[in-house]
Short mmCIF file of C-alpha atoms in Angstrom, two decimals:
data_model
loop_
_atom_site.label_atom_id
_atom_site.label_comp_id
_atom_site.label_asym_id
_atom_site.label_seq_id
_atom_site.Cartn_x
_atom_site.Cartn_y
_atom_site.Cartn_z
CA MET A 9 21.86 42.34 34.39
CA LYS A 10 23.50 38.97 34.73
CA VAL A 11 27.24 38.78 34.14
CA TYR A 12 27.05 35.41 32.48
CA THR A 13 25.33 35.33 29.09
CA LYS A 14 26.41 31.81 28.05
CA THR A 15 26.99 33.16 24.53
CA GLY A 16 30.69 32.27 24.65
CA ASP A 17 30.35 28.76 26.02
CA ARG A 18 31.35 27.16 22.73
CA GLY A 19 34.66 28.96 22.37
CA LYS A 20 33.50 31.70 20.03
CA THR A 21 32.83 35.36 20.57
CA SER A 22 31.48 38.25 18.51
CA LEU A 23 33.68 41.19 17.61
CA PHE A 24 32.11 44.68 17.85
CA SER A 25 32.04 44.61 14.06
CA GLY A 26 29.89 41.48 14.11
CA GLU A 27 32.26 38.71 13.04
CA ARG A 28 32.09 35.44 14.94
CA VAL A 29 35.62 34.38 15.83
CA LEU A 30 37.33 31.82 18.01
CA LYS A 31 38.42 33.16 21.38
CA CYS A 32 42.01 32.28 20.47
CA HIS A 33 41.83 34.60 17.43
CA ASP A 34 44.80 37.00 17.30
CA ARG A 35 42.48 39.98 17.66
CA VAL A 36 40.85 38.58 20.79
CA GLU A 37 44.26 37.65 22.24
CA THR A 38 45.47 41.20 21.65
CA TYR A 39 42.56 43.00 23.28
CA GLY A 40 42.70 40.39 26.05
CA GLU A 41 46.26 41.48 26.73
CA ILE A 42 45.17 45.11 26.83
CA ASP A 43 42.54 44.06 29.38
CA GLU A 44 45.17 42.19 31.40
CA LEU A 45 47.40 45.26 31.32
CA ASN A 46 44.54 47.48 32.45
CA SER A 47 43.80 45.14 35.36
CA PHE A 48 47.42 45.17 36.51
CA ILE A 49 47.35 48.95 36.31
CA GLY A 50 44.30 48.83 38.58
CA MET A 51 46.34 46.81 41.07
CA LEU A 52 49.25 49.22 40.73
CA LEU A 53 46.91 52.08 41.69
CA THR A 54 46.16 50.39 45.01
CA PHE A 55 49.87 50.45 45.90
CA LEU A 56 50.50 54.12 45.11
CA PRO A 57 50.79 56.60 47.98
CA LYS A 58 47.44 58.43 48.27
CA GLU A 59 49.10 61.85 48.18
CA GLU A 60 50.39 61.18 44.64
CA LYS A 61 47.17 62.54 43.17
CA GLN A 62 48.69 63.66 39.88
CA ILE A 63 50.11 60.22 39.13
CA VAL A 64 46.83 58.55 40.14
CA SER A 65 44.87 60.78 37.79
CA GLU A 66 47.45 60.24 35.02
CA ILE A 67 47.17 56.47 35.42
CA GLN A 68 43.38 56.53 35.40
CA ASN A 69 43.55 58.44 32.13
CA ILE A 70 45.83 55.73 30.79
CA GLN A 71 43.20 53.16 31.78
CA ARG A 72 40.61 55.10 29.77
CA VAL A 73 42.88 55.21 26.73
CA LEU A 74 43.43 51.46 27.04
CA PHE A 75 39.67 50.94 26.94
CA GLN A 76 39.58 52.97 23.74
CA ILE A 77 42.40 50.82 22.31
CA GLY A 78 40.48 47.69 23.35
CA SER A 79 37.45 48.92 21.38
CA TRP A 80 39.61 49.52 18.33
CA LEU A 81 41.08 46.06 18.56
CA ALA A 82 37.62 44.49 18.84
CA VAL A 83 36.68 45.86 15.44
CA THR A 84 37.74 44.47 12.09
CA PRO A 85 39.77 47.16 10.31
CA ASP A 86 38.03 49.14 7.61
CA SER A 87 34.59 47.84 8.67
CA GLY A 88 31.59 50.15 9.03
CA TYR A 89 31.91 49.86 12.77
CA ALA A 90 35.44 51.29 12.72
CA ALA A 91 34.05 54.55 11.39
CA GLN A 92 31.99 54.90 14.59
CA LEU A 93 35.02 54.91 16.88
CA SER A 94 36.99 58.02 17.65
CA PRO A 95 40.63 57.73 16.61
CA LEU A 96 43.35 57.70 19.25
CA ASP A 97 44.58 61.24 19.74
CA PRO A 98 48.36 61.56 19.19
CA ALA A 99 48.29 64.04 22.11
CA PHE A 100 48.02 61.01 24.41
CA ILE A 101 51.54 60.04 23.33
CA GLU A 102 52.81 63.55 24.00
CA ASN A 103 51.25 63.45 27.48
CA LEU A 104 53.10 60.22 28.22
CA GLU A 105 56.37 61.69 27.02
CA GLN A 106 55.92 64.75 29.21
CA SER A 107 55.24 62.58 32.26
CA ILE A 108 58.24 60.39 31.50
CA ASP A 109 60.50 63.43 31.20
CA GLN A 110 59.11 64.95 34.40
CA MET A 111 59.72 61.82 36.47
CA ASP A 112 63.06 61.13 34.82
CA GLN A 113 64.38 64.54 35.85
CA ALA A 114 63.75 63.70 39.49
CA LEU A 115 65.54 60.35 39.27
CA PRO A 116 69.24 59.56 39.69
CA GLU A 117 70.94 58.80 36.40
CA LEU A 118 71.01 55.15 35.43
CA HIS A 119 74.28 53.53 34.31
CA SER A 120 73.25 49.90 34.02
CA PHE A 121 70.27 47.61 33.89
CA ILE A 122 68.22 47.31 37.08
CA LEU A 123 66.49 44.28 38.54
CA PRO A 124 62.70 44.57 38.29
CA GLY A 125 61.33 44.95 41.80
CA GLY A 126 61.59 47.08 44.91
CA GLY A 127 58.38 48.22 46.59
CA GLN A 128 54.94 46.82 45.71
CA ALA A 129 54.07 49.76 43.45
CA ALA A 130 57.38 49.55 41.57
CA ALA A 131 57.21 45.77 41.20
CA THR A 132 53.67 46.04 39.83
CA ALA A 133 54.72 48.80 37.45
CA HIS A 134 57.41 46.43 36.12
CA VAL A 135 54.78 43.73 35.57
CA ALA A 136 52.62 46.30 33.75
CA ARG A 137 55.65 47.22 31.62
CA THR A 138 56.17 43.62 30.50
CA ILE A 139 52.48 43.02 29.75
CA CYS A 140 52.49 46.25 27.76
CA ARG A 141 55.48 44.99 25.73
CA ARG A 142 53.66 41.70 25.09
CA ALA A 143 50.53 43.53 23.96
CA GLU A 144 52.68 45.65 21.66
CA ARG A 145 54.32 42.55 20.13
CA HIS A 146 50.91 40.98 19.63
CA LEU A 147 49.56 44.13 18.02
CA ILE A 148 52.47 44.17 15.55
CA ARG A 149 51.80 40.55 14.63
CA LEU A 150 48.08 41.28 14.18
CA VAL A 151 48.79 44.24 11.90
CA GLN A 152 51.33 42.23 9.87
CA ASN A 153 48.90 39.33 9.44
CA GLU A 154 46.04 41.55 8.34
CA LYS A 155 47.91 43.59 5.74
CA PRO A 156 47.08 45.22 3.41
CA LEU A 157 45.06 47.65 5.52
CA GLY A 158 43.43 50.87 4.46
CA LYS A 159 45.51 54.03 4.88
CA LYS A 160 43.40 55.33 7.78
CA THR A 161 43.60 52.00 9.60
CA GLU A 162 47.38 51.84 9.06
CA GLU A 163 47.69 55.29 10.61
CA ARG A 164 45.46 54.43 13.55
CA MET A 165 47.29 51.20 14.26
CA ALA A 166 50.62 53.02 14.02
CA ILE A 167 49.49 55.53 16.66
CA THR A 168 48.32 52.68 18.91
CA GLN A 169 51.64 50.90 18.48
CA ILE A 170 53.59 54.05 19.34
CA TYR A 171 51.35 54.63 22.35
CA LEU A 172 52.01 51.11 23.70
CA ASN A 173 55.72 51.49 23.07
CA ARG A 174 55.79 54.75 25.01
CA LEU A 175 53.56 53.35 27.72
CA SER A 176 56.03 50.57 28.54
CA ASP A 177 58.74 53.24 28.87
CA TYR A 178 56.38 55.16 31.14
CA PHE A 179 55.99 52.11 33.41
CA PHE A 180 59.75 51.61 33.55
CA ILE A 181 60.27 55.18 34.73
CA LEU A 182 57.23 54.99 37.01
CA ALA A 183 58.68 51.87 38.68
CA ARG A 184 61.89 53.73 39.45
CA TYR A 185 59.94 56.81 40.55
CA CYS A 186 57.79 54.76 42.94
CA ASN A 187 60.91 53.24 44.49
CA MET A 188 62.38 56.69 44.89
CA LEU A 189 59.19 57.93 46.61
CA MET A 190 59.45 55.05 49.05
CA ASP A 191 63.21 55.46 49.62
CA ILE A 192 63.95 52.13 48.01
CA ALA A 193 67.13 52.04 45.95
CA ASP A 194 67.08 50.40 42.53
CA ILE A 195 69.25 47.29 42.47
CA GLU A 196 71.62 47.45 39.54
CA TYR A 197 72.19 44.35 37.51
CA LEU A 198 75.58 42.75 37.97
CA PRO A 199 76.45 39.53 36.16
CA GLN A 200 75.98 36.50 38.43
CA LYS A 201 79.29 35.04 39.51
CA LYS A 202 79.97 31.42 38.65
CA PRO A 203 78.94 29.07 41.50
CA ALA A 204 82.62 28.03 41.89
CA ASP A 205 83.66 31.65 42.48
CA THR A 206 81.15 32.11 45.29
CA ALA A 207 82.27 28.97 47.19
CA MET B 1 32.80 58.43 31.52
CA ILE B 2 29.96 60.00 33.46
CA HIS B 3 26.75 60.11 31.44
CA LYS B 4 24.73 63.28 31.44
CA GLU B 5 21.48 63.27 33.37
CA TYR B 6 18.27 64.48 31.72
CA LYS B 7 14.91 65.48 33.12
CA THR B 8 11.82 64.12 31.39
CA GLU B 9 8.09 63.98 31.99
CA LEU B 10 5.79 61.02 31.55
CA THR B 11 3.12 61.97 29.01
CA GLY B 12 1.15 58.77 28.76
CA VAL B 13 0.90 55.02 29.01
CA ARG B 14 -0.91 52.59 26.75
CA TYR B 15 -1.07 48.85 27.12
CA LEU B 16 0.04 46.87 24.07
CA SER B 17 -0.96 43.53 25.62
CA ALA B 18 -2.01 42.29 29.05
CA ALA B 19 1.51 42.51 30.44
CA THR B 20 3.29 44.98 28.17
CA TYR B 21 2.83 48.71 27.93
CA GLU B 22 4.29 51.62 26.03
CA ALA B 23 5.35 54.62 28.11
CA SER B 24 5.80 58.01 26.42
CA PHE B 25 7.97 60.83 27.71
CA THR B 26 8.88 64.34 26.67
CA ARG B 27 12.20 64.49 24.92
CA PRO B 28 14.74 66.81 26.54
CA LYS B 29 15.85 69.43 24.01
CA ASN B 30 19.55 68.58 24.06
CA PHE B 31 19.14 64.80 24.18
CA SER B 32 20.09 62.85 21.07
CA PHE B 33 20.58 59.14 20.47
CA LEU B 34 21.07 56.57 17.75
CA PRO B 35 18.38 53.97 17.03
CA GLY B 36 19.15 50.89 19.12
CA GLN B 37 20.45 52.80 22.14
CA ARG B 38 19.08 52.68 25.68
CA ILE B 39 18.29 55.12 28.46
CA ARG B 40 18.75 54.34 32.16
CA PHE B 41 16.41 55.10 35.03
CA SER B 42 17.40 54.79 38.68
CA ALA B 43 15.36 54.42 41.84
CA LYS B 44 17.36 54.02 45.05
CA THR B 45 19.77 51.16 44.33
CA ILE B 46 17.88 49.83 41.30
CA GLN B 47 18.84 50.76 37.76
CA ARG B 48 16.96 49.73 34.66
CA ASP B 49 17.88 50.24 31.02
CA TYR B 50 15.20 50.49 28.36
CA THR B 51 15.79 50.59 24.62
CA ILE B 52 14.10 53.51 22.93
CA VAL B 53 11.30 52.54 20.55
CA SER B 54 10.81 55.96 18.97
CA GLY B 55 13.02 57.41 16.28
CA PRO B 56 15.89 59.85 16.70
CA GLN B 57 13.86 62.65 15.08
CA ASP B 58 10.67 62.13 17.11
CA ASP B 59 9.45 64.72 19.61
CA ARG B 60 8.76 62.07 22.23
CA ILE B 61 10.71 59.19 23.70
CA THR B 62 8.73 55.98 23.87
CA LEU B 63 9.66 52.76 25.64
CA CYS B 64 8.15 49.30 25.41
CA ILE B 65 8.09 47.73 28.88
CA HIS B 66 7.16 44.26 30.01
CA HIS B 67 5.32 44.69 33.30
CA ILE B 68 6.70 41.95 35.53
CA LYS B 69 4.30 40.89 38.28
CA ASP B 70 5.89 41.77 41.64
CA GLY B 71 8.82 43.32 39.74
CA LYS B 72 10.72 46.09 41.52
CA PHE B 73 10.74 48.58 38.66
CA SER B 74 8.82 47.57 35.55
CA GLY B 75 5.44 48.79 36.80
CA ILE B 76 6.65 52.18 37.98
CA PHE B 77 5.56 54.16 34.91
CA ALA B 78 2.25 52.33 34.56
CA SER B 79 1.29 53.31 38.09
CA THR B 80 2.38 56.95 37.80
CA THR B 81 0.22 59.91 36.80
CA PRO B 82 1.16 61.59 33.50
CA GLY B 83 3.07 64.77 34.24
CA THR B 84 5.35 63.09 36.76
CA GLN B 85 9.00 63.94 36.22
CA PHE B 86 11.83 61.41 36.00
CA MET B 87 15.57 61.62 35.53
CA PHE B 88 17.47 59.38 33.14
CA THR B 89 21.00 59.02 31.77
CA GLY B 90 22.10 58.07 28.32
CA PRO B 91 22.25 57.27 25.59
CA HIS B 92 23.82 53.92 26.45
CA GLY B 93 24.86 50.96 24.33
CA TYR B 94 26.37 50.11 20.98
CA PHE B 95 23.56 48.16 19.33
CA ARG B 96 23.16 49.92 15.99
CA TYR B 97 22.18 49.15 12.45
CA PHE B 98 24.88 49.05 9.79
CA PRO B 99 23.71 49.05 6.16
CA SER B 100 25.21 46.18 4.20
CA ASP B 101 24.82 44.25 0.95
CA ASP B 102 24.13 41.18 3.07
CA GLN B 103 20.52 40.60 4.07
CA ALA B 104 19.72 41.90 7.56
CA VAL B 105 17.87 39.47 9.82
CA PHE B 106 16.40 40.94 13.00
CA ILE B 107 15.60 38.44 15.73
CA ALA B 108 13.69 39.54 18.82
CA THR B 109 11.89 38.00 21.73
CA GLY B 110 9.09 39.92 23.45
CA THR B 111 9.94 43.57 24.11
CA GLY B 112 13.31 42.95 22.43
CA ILE B 113 11.47 44.26 19.38
CA ALA B 114 12.12 47.83 20.64
CA PRO B 115 15.38 48.65 18.78
CA PHE B 116 14.00 47.27 15.53
CA VAL B 117 10.99 49.59 15.72
CA SER B 118 13.40 52.47 16.28
CA PHE B 119 15.39 51.31 13.21
CA VAL B 120 12.15 51.45 11.20
CA HIS B 121 11.46 54.99 12.46
CA ASP B 122 14.93 55.76 11.11
CA HIS B 123 13.91 54.43 7.66
CA VAL B 124 15.54 50.99 7.76
CA ARG B 125 13.70 48.77 5.29
CA GLY B 126 13.88 45.39 3.59
CA PHE B 127 14.90 43.28 6.58
CA ILE B 128 13.74 39.84 7.65
CA LEU B 129 12.21 39.93 11.12
CA LEU B 130 11.64 36.96 13.41
CA HIS B 131 9.69 37.94 16.51
CA GLY B 132 9.53 35.30 19.23
CA ILE B 133 6.31 35.69 21.22
CA THR B 134 3.84 33.48 23.02
CA GLY B 135 0.80 34.46 20.93
CA PRO B 136 -0.69 36.95 18.44
CA SER B 137 -1.55 39.46 21.19
CA GLU B 138 2.19 40.15 21.55
CA GLN B 139 2.74 41.23 17.95
CA TYR B 140 3.70 44.73 19.06
CA TYR B 141 4.04 47.36 16.30
CA LYS B 142 2.92 44.73 13.79
CA GLU B 143 1.61 47.06 11.09
CA GLN B 144 4.67 49.29 11.14
CA LEU B 145 7.00 46.32 10.99
CA ILE B 146 5.09 44.53 8.23
CA SER B 147 5.22 47.61 6.02
CA ALA B 148 8.99 47.98 6.46
CA ALA B 149 10.12 44.36 6.42
CA SER B 150 10.66 42.18 3.39
CA LEU B 151 9.58 39.25 5.54
CA TYR B 152 7.84 39.45 8.92
CA ILE B 153 7.55 36.18 10.80
CA PRO B 154 5.96 36.08 14.24
CA CYS B 155 7.20 32.89 15.91
CA PHE B 156 4.67 31.59 18.40
CA SER B 157 6.40 29.64 21.11
CA SER B 158 3.24 28.48 22.93
CA ARG B 159 0.73 26.03 21.62
CA LEU B 160 -2.10 28.34 20.66
CA PRO B 161 -5.77 27.72 21.36
CA ASP B 162 -7.50 26.40 18.22
CA ARG B 163 -9.31 29.69 17.60
CA GLN B 164 -5.93 31.46 17.25
CA ASN B 165 -4.23 28.70 15.34
CA THR B 166 -5.10 30.29 12.05
CA SER B 167 -2.82 33.27 12.81
CA ALA B 168 -0.25 33.80 10.09
CA GLY B 169 3.14 33.00 11.49
CA PHE B 170 5.51 30.25 12.44
CA HIS B 171 4.51 27.87 15.18
CA GLY B 172 7.75 27.28 17.07
CA ARG B 173 10.63 29.20 18.59
CA VAL B 174 12.80 31.59 16.59
CA THR B 175 15.68 29.14 16.96
CA ARG B 176 13.61 26.45 15.26
CA TYR B 177 12.92 28.83 12.38
CA LEU B 178 16.64 29.55 12.08
CA GLU B 179 17.43 25.85 12.08
CA LYS B 180 14.81 24.73 9.61
CA ASN B 181 13.45 27.60 7.55
CA LEU B 182 15.95 30.36 6.94
CA PRO B 183 17.79 29.56 3.69
CA SER B 184 21.57 29.14 3.90
CA GLY B 185 23.43 32.34 3.19
CA LYS B 186 25.49 35.18 4.51
CA TYR B 187 23.49 37.52 6.72
CA HIS B 188 23.82 40.37 9.16
CA PHE B 189 22.03 39.06 12.23
CA TYR B 190 20.78 41.47 14.89
CA LEU B 191 19.67 39.69 18.06
CA CYS B 192 17.77 41.42 20.83
CA GLY B 193 15.92 39.83 23.70
CA SER B 194 16.32 37.12 26.27
CA ALA B 195 19.80 35.81 27.05
CA GLY B 196 18.44 32.28 26.52
CA MET B 197 17.31 33.03 22.96
CA ILE B 198 20.67 34.60 22.17
CA ALA B 199 22.67 31.74 23.69
CA ASP B 200 20.56 29.21 21.76
CA SER B 201 20.71 31.13 18.46
CA LEU B 202 24.47 31.61 18.26
CA PRO B 203 25.46 27.94 17.79
CA ILE B 204 22.87 27.65 15.01
CA ILE B 205 24.19 30.79 13.33
CA ASP B 206 27.79 29.57 13.71
CA GLU B 207 26.91 26.25 12.12
CA ARG B 208 24.37 27.16 9.44
CA PHE B 209 25.50 30.68 8.52
CA PRO B 210 29.22 30.73 9.34
CA GLU B 211 30.14 33.74 7.18
CA SER B 212 27.52 35.95 8.78
CA LYS B 213 27.97 38.83 11.20
CA VAL B 214 26.16 38.98 14.51
CA PHE B 215 25.22 42.01 16.62
CA ILE B 216 23.80 41.37 20.05
CA GLU B 217 21.75 43.18 22.68
CA SER B 218 20.89 40.90 25.58
CA TYR B 219 18.00 41.50 27.98
CA ALA B 220 19.41 39.33 30.76
#
């Protein structure tokens, strides 16, 4: 099957629920960000040590959940199509929390902000964290703009929002954890001295 | 997600036109699908998806296949003895019918008629159907579709020989019918067939029927 269908050449696309919308529609922007996040996660996976099988499997599960979120976002709320999709299981949030706690226990306590970076895996995890935050902000805007929503949709969007919020925390901890695995120390943030002071 | 693999047996082949045939298979006991979904066959590195023509309650699975001359896969069932076993995965795809107060318009080219026949097996009625074909010999499942549709329009894309020119239908492509004949309104369009037909139909739908919904299955 050819990758190019030419159906989007005029700047419009079809949602799963059938509506024709501009590609700059808030809904398309939001699931586009989820796709961007998922792609960065794919890159992150290539930088992880191969022996970290549990983290790799955990991250691949996150990629699957993000696909599910993408499907939800490609459907107009309360449409017939929405009823066909399985709701996001709140257990996914609990899984993230457990992983965060597990990694956090192994890490030295943090007393200040850290500079995003370190090894390739950690730096990519920080990028994933920021894209995740952006997707979360966009989701909130989308939900606000489309209110009032049905009760079920409100609940589903709330779970998605919580999941994205927790996921960005997960990537923050994962970044630190990856640096720790590679014996790279986090660099704490210290206010930049005035140029005159450094002369 | 890894799709489950099923074993099936070819039970028969019948030609619907010179280049298109219907292949029938046994239906594995635990295999279920929704009308509009596809199954996937593999041979070495080649994979081909075919939309199921039969209904979800039928005992057999039938497929409508355009036999491409020198094609790598499309002739495989036509040249195989009934009783031969095949493996397939599925069901695949999200092309489904959603009941609505808005008029449903099904648009197909060639064997893209397959999901709409499956819809009919699943008791979908009252739709408008535009079937883009080269001539009357390609009006597959005509009787079934006529009895279920509120309006059945074969759209003949080739200039027909005079003896066939009396055939009831529209002489022109489905896109031409959309542009000139379908009254303005809000519809649920279901498009299945060639990528070219779909790419050409969408701008017309966007312009003439902007409030409509569109569901797409492309046979690229």
